[in-house]
Short mmCIF file of C-alpha atoms in Angstrom, two decimals:
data_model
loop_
_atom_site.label_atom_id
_atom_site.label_comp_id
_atom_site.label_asym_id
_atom_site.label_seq_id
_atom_site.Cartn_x
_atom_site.Cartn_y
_atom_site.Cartn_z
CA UNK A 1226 -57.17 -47.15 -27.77
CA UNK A 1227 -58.43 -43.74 -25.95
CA UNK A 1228 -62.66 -44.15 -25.17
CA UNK A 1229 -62.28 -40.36 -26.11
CA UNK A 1230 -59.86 -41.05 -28.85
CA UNK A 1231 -60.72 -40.06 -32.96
CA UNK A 1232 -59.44 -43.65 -33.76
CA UNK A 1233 -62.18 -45.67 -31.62
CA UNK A 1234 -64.88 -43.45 -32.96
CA UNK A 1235 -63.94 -43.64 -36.63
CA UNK A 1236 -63.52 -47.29 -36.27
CA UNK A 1237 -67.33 -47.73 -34.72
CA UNK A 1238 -67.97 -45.43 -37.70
CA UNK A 1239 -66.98 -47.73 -40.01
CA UNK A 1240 -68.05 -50.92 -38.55
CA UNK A 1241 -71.91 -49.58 -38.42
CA UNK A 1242 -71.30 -48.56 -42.25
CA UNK A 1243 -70.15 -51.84 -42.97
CA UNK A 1244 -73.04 -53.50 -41.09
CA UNK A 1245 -75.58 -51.71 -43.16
CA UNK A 1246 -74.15 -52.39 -46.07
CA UNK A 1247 -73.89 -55.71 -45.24
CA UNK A 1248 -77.64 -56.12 -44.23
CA UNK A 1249 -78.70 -54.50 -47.84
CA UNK A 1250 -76.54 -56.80 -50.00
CA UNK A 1251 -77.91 -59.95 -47.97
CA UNK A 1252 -80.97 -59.10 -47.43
CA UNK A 1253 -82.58 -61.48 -50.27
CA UNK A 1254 -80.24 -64.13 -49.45
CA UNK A 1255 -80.86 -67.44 -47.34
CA UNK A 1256 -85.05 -67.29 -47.86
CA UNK A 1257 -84.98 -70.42 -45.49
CA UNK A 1258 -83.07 -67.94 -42.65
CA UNK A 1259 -84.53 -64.82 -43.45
CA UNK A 1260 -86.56 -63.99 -40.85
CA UNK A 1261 -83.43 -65.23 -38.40
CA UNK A 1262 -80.89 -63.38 -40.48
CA UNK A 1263 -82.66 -60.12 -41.05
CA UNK A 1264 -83.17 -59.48 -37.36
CA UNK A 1265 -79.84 -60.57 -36.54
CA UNK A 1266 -78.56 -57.91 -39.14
CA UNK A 1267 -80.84 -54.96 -38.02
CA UNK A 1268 -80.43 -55.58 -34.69
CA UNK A 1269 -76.38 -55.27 -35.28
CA UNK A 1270 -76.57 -52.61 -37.27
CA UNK A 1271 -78.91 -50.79 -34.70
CA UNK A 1272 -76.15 -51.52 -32.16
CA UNK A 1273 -73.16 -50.53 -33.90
CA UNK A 1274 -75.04 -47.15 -34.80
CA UNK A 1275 -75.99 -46.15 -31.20
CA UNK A 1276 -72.35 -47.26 -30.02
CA UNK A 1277 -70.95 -44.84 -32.55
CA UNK A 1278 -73.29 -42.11 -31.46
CA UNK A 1279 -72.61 -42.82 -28.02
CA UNK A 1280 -69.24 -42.48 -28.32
CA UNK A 1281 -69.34 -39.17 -30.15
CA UNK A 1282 -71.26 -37.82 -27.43
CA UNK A 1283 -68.87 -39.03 -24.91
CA UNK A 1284 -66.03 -37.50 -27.09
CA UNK A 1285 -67.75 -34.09 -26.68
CA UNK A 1286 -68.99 -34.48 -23.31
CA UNK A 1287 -66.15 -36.12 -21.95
CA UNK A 1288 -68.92 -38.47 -19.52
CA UNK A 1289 -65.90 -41.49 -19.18
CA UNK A 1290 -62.77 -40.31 -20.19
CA UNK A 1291 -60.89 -43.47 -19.06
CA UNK A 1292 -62.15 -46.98 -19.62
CA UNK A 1293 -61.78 -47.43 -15.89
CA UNK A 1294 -64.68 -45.25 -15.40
CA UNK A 1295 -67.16 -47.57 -17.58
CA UNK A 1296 -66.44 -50.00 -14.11
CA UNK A 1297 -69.51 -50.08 -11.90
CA UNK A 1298 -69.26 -47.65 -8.42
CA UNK A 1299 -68.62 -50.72 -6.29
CA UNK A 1300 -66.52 -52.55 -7.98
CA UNK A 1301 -63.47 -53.06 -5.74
CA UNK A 1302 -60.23 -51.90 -7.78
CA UNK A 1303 -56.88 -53.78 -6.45
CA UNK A 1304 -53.89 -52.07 -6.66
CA UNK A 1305 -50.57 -53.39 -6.47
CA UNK A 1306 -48.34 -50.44 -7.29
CA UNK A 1307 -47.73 -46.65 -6.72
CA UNK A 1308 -50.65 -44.05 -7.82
CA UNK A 1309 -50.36 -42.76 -10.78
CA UNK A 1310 -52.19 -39.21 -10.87
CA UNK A 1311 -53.68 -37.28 -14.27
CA UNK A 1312 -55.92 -40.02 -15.39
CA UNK A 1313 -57.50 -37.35 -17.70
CA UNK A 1314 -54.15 -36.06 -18.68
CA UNK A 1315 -54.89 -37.50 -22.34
CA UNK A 1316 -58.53 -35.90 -22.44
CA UNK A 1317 -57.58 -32.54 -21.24
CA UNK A 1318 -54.52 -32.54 -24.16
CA UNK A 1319 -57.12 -33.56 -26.67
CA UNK A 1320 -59.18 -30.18 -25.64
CA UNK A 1321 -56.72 -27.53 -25.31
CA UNK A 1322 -55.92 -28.99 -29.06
CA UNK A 1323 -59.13 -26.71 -29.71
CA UNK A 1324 -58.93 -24.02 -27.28
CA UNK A 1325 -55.86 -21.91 -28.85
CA UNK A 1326 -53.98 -21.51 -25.61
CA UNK A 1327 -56.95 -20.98 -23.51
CA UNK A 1328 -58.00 -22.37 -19.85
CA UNK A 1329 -59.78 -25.83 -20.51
CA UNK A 1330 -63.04 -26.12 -19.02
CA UNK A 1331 -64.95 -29.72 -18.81
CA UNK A 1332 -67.58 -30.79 -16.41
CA UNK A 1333 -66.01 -33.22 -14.06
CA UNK A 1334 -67.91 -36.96 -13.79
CA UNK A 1335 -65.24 -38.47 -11.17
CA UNK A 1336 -66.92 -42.25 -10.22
CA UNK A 1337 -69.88 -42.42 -7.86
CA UNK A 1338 -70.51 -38.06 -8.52
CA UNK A 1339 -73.97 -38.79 -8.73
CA UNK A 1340 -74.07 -39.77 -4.90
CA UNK A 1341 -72.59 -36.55 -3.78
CA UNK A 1342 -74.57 -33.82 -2.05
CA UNK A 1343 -73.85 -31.36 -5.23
CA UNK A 1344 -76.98 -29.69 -7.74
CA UNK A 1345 -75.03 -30.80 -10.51
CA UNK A 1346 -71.33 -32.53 -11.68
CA UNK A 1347 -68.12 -30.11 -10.71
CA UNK A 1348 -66.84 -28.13 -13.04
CA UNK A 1349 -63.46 -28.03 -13.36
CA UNK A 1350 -61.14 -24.97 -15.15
CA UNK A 1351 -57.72 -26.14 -15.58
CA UNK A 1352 -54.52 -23.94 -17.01
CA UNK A 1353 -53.57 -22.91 -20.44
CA UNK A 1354 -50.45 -24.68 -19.68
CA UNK A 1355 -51.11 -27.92 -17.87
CA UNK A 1356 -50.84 -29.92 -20.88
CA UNK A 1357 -47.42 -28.73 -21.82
CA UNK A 1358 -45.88 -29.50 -18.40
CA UNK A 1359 -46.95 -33.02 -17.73
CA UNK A 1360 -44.34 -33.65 -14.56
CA UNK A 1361 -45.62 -30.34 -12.99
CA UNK A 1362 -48.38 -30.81 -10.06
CA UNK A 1363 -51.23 -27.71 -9.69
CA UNK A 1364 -52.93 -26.16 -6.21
CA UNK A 1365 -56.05 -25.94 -6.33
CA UNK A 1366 -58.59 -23.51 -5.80
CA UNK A 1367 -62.70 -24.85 -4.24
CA UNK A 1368 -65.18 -22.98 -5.15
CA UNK A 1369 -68.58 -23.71 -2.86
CA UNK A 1370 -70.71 -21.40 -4.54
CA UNK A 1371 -73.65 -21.72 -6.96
CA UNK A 1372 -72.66 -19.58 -9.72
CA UNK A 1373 -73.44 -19.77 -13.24
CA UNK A 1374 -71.23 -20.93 -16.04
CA UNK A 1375 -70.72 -17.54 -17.38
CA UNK A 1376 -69.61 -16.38 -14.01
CA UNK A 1377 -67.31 -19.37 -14.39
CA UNK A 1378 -65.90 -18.89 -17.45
CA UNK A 1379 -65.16 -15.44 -16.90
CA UNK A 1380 -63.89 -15.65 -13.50
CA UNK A 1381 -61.70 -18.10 -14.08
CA UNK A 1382 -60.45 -16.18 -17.20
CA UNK A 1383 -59.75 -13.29 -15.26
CA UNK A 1384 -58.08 -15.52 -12.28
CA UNK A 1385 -55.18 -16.99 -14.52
CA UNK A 1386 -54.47 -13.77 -16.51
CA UNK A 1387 -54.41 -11.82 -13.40
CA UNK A 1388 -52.79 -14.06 -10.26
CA UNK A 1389 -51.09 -17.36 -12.18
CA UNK A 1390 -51.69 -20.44 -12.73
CA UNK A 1391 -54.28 -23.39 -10.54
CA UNK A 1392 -56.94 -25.69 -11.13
CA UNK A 1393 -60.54 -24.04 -10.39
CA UNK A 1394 -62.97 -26.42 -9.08
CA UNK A 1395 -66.68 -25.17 -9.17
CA UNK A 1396 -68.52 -27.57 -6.54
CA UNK A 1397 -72.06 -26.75 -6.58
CA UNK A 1398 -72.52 -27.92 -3.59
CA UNK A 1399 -75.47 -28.53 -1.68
CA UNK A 1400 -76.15 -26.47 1.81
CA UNK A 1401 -76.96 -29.73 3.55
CA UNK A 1402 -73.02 -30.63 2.83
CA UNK A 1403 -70.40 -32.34 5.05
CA UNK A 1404 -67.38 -31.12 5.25
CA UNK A 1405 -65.78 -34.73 4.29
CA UNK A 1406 -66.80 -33.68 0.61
CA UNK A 1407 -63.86 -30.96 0.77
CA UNK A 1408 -61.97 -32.54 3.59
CA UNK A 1409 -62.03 -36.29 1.41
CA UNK A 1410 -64.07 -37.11 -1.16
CA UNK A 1411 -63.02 -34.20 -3.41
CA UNK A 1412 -59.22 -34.34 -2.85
CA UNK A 1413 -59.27 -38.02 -3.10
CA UNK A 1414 -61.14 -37.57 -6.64
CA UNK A 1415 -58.81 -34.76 -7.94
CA UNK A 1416 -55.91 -36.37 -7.16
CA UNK A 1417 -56.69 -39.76 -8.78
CA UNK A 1418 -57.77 -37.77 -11.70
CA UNK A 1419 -55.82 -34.46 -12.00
CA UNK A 1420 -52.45 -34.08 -10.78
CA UNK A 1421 -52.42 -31.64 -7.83
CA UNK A 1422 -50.64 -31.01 -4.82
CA UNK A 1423 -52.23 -32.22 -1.56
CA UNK A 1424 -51.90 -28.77 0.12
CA UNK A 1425 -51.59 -25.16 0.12
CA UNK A 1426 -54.94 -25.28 -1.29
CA UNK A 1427 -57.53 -22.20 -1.37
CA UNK A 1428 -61.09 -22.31 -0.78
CA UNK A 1429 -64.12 -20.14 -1.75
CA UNK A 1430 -67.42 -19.88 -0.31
CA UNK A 1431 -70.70 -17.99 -0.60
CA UNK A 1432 -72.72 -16.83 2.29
CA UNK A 1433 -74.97 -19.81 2.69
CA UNK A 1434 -71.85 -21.97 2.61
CA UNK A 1435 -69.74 -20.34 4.99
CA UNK A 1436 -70.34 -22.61 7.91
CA UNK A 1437 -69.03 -25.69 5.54
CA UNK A 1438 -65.94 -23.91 4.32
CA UNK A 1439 -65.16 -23.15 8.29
CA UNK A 1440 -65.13 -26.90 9.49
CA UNK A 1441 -63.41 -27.99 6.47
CA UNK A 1442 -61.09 -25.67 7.49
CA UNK A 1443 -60.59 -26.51 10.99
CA UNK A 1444 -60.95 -29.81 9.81
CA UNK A 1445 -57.72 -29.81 7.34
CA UNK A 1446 -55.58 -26.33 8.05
CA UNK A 1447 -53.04 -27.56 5.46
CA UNK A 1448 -54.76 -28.62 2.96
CA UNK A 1449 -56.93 -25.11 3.18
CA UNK A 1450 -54.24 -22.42 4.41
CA UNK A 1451 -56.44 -19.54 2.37
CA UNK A 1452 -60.25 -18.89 2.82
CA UNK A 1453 -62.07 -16.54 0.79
CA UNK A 1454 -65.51 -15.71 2.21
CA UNK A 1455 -67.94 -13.97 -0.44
CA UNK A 1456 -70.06 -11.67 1.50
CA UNK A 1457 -73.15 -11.09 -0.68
CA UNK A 1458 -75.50 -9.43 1.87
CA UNK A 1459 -73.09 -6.15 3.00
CA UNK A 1460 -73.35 -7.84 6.33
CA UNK A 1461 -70.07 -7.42 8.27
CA UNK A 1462 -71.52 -10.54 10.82
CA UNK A 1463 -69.79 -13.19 7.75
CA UNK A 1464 -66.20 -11.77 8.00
CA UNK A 1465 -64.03 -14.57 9.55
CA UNK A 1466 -64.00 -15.59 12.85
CA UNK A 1467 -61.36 -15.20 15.70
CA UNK A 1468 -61.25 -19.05 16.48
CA UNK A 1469 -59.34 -20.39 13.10
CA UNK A 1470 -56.04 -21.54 12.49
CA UNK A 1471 -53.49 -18.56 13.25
CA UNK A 1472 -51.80 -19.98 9.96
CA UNK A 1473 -54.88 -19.22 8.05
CA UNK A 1474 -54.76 -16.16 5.49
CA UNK A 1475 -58.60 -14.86 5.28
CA UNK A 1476 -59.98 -12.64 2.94
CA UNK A 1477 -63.83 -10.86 2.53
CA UNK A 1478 -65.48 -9.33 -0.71
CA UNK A 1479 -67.94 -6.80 0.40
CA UNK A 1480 -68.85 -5.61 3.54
CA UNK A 1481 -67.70 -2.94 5.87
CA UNK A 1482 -64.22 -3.58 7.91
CA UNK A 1483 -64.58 -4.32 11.56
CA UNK A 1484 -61.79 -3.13 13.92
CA UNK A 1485 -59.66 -5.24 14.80
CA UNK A 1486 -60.88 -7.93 12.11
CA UNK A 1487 -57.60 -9.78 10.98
CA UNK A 1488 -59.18 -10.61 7.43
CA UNK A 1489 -58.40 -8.66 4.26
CA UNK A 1490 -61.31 -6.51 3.10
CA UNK A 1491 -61.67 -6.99 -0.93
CA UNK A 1492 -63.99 -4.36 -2.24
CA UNK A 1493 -65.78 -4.95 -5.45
CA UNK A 1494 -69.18 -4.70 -6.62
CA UNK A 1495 -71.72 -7.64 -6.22
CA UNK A 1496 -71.17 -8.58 -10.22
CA UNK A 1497 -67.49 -9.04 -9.77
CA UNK A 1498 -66.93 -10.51 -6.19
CA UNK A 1499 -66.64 -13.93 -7.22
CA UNK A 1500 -63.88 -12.48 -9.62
CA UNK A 1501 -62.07 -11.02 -6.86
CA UNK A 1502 -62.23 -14.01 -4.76
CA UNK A 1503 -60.75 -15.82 -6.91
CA UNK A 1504 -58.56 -13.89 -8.11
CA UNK A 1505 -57.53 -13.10 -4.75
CA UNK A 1506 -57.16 -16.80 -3.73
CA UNK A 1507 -54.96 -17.80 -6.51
CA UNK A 1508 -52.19 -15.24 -5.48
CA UNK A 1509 -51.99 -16.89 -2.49
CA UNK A 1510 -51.22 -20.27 -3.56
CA UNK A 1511 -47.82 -21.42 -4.70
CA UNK A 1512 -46.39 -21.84 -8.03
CA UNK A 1513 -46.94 -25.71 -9.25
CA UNK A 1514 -44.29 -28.02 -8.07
CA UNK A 1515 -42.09 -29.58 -10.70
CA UNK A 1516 -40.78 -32.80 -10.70
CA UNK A 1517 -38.43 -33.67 -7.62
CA UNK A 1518 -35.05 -33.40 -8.14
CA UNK A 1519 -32.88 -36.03 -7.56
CA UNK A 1520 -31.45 -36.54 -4.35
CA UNK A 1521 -27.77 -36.15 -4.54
CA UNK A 1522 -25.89 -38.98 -3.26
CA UNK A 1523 -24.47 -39.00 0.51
CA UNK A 1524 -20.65 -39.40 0.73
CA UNK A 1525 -18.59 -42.74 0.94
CA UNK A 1526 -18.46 -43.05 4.92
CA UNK A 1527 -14.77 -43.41 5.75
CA UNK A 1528 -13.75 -46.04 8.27
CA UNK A 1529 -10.71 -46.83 10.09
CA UNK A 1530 -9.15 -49.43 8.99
CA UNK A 1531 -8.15 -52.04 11.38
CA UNK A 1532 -5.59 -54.58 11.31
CA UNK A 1533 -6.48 -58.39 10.51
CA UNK A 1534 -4.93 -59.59 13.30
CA UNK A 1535 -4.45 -58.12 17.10
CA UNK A 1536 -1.84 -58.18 19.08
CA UNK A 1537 -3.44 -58.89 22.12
CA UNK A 1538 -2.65 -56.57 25.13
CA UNK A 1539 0.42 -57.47 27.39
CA UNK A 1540 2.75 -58.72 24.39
#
């Protein structure tokens, strides 16, 4: 039974109901127990009614999707067989039930968030049509920027109808970052969770964040082959530097073109950069990847045949 799922919650439902009807029709039963038996009862029935609002709120909120997550951050998890990606395959299905073909857009609680050097829990835009191909894998576009969810929503809006589909992750990261939180604790998150490719990635980042996004980067050129750098200062000193990956494709919103600058100069006002970015990002990664197909199989080898018995030379 889903911890998300309509059948859990109706069943708590029910069991608190129960419980307080229970308590009233016993209430003036078993004098010699009472005072044992009535705080037995309320106490239940207080339980049962905070577990059902608890998990209504977790149904809307979507705080532990999976029963795994309810396991503490340090408890060691052994596994004996292959990784199975899109834990929150069954959540995000349950949500684009309500969103009429739309993006769905949840704030991400992967374990141990809270120790992450973020202002707040990722939030993560996924496409219209990630619940109807369940063997199809997603790039993935990072966003290290800071904006607001209405910059989200409609950026990311304007991202899918305009360049395709991919998974939009809004970081809010911290400028005091690493860059192991995009080079490994992020990917390792998304792909336990989501199911993504693990490259040909894109990755966005504000001026304040620009020194991050280049030694993540440097750090992992295949998981990152596009950078998008949003230039919110006019200042042509943030357009990309000369000492990156030659396989990296760079782009800039705002800002006036150097010469000689390799990177591609997007020009939009400072209300719509982060639209262009991403935009711009998402036509450069690939389509999803559908399931393998399945390896054809080789040829019989044909071998020579050799007599059971040898005449041996000189006869």
């Amino acid at each position: 039974m889903s911890l998300t799922g309509l059948p859990l919650l109706l069943l708590a439902a029910a069991t608190a109901v129960a419980a307080v009807v229970a308590t009233a029709r016993t209430w003036r039963r078993h004098r010699r127990w009472a005072p044992l038996t009535r705080a037995a009862a309320v106490l239940l029935t207080e339980t049962l009614a905070l577990l059902t609002a608890g998990l209504a709120v977790n149904r809307a909120a979507g705080f532990y999707p999976t029963w795994a997550d309810l396991l503490p951050g340090d408890t060691i998890r052994h596994d004996t067989g292959p990784a199975h990606p899109g834990h929150l395959d069954r959540f995000i299905s349950s949500r684009a039930a309500h969103t009429a073909g739309a993006p769905v857009s949840f704030t991400w609680h992967p374990p141990r968030w809270t120790s992450w050097p973020v202002t707040a829990a990722p939030t993560v835009v996924v496409p219209a049509d990630y619940p109807q191909h369940p063997t199809w894998r997603y790039p993935v576009v990072v966003l290290a920027d800071p904006a607001t969810p209405a910059q989200e929503n409609n950026a990311a809006h304007a991202a899918e109808e305009h360049a395709g589909p991919a998974i939009l992750v809004f970081t809010h990261l911290r400028p005091t970052a690493t860059p192991d939180i995009l080079t490994d604790t992020l990917p390792t998150g998304l792909t336990r969770d989501l199911r993504v490719t693990t490259h040909s990635w894109a990755l966005v980042a504000s001026d304040h964040l620009t020194p991050l996004a280049l030694a993540a980067i440097r750090a992992t050129p295949t998981r990152y082959p596009t950078l998008v750098l949003i230039n919110d200062t006019d200042d042509p000193a943030t357009d990309a530097p000369a000492d990156l990956p030659t396989t990296e494709t760079v782009a800039v919103t705002g800002g006036p073109t150097r010469p000689g600058d390799p990177a591609t100069h997007l020009d939009a006002p400072p209300d719509d950069r982060l639209t262009a970015a991403l935009t711009w990002a998402c036509q450069q990664t690939p389509a999803p990847l559908s399931a393998p197909a399945q390896l054809i199989p080789a040829p019989p080898r044909h071998t020579p045949r050799h007599p059971s018995h040898t005449i041996p030379p000189g006869r």
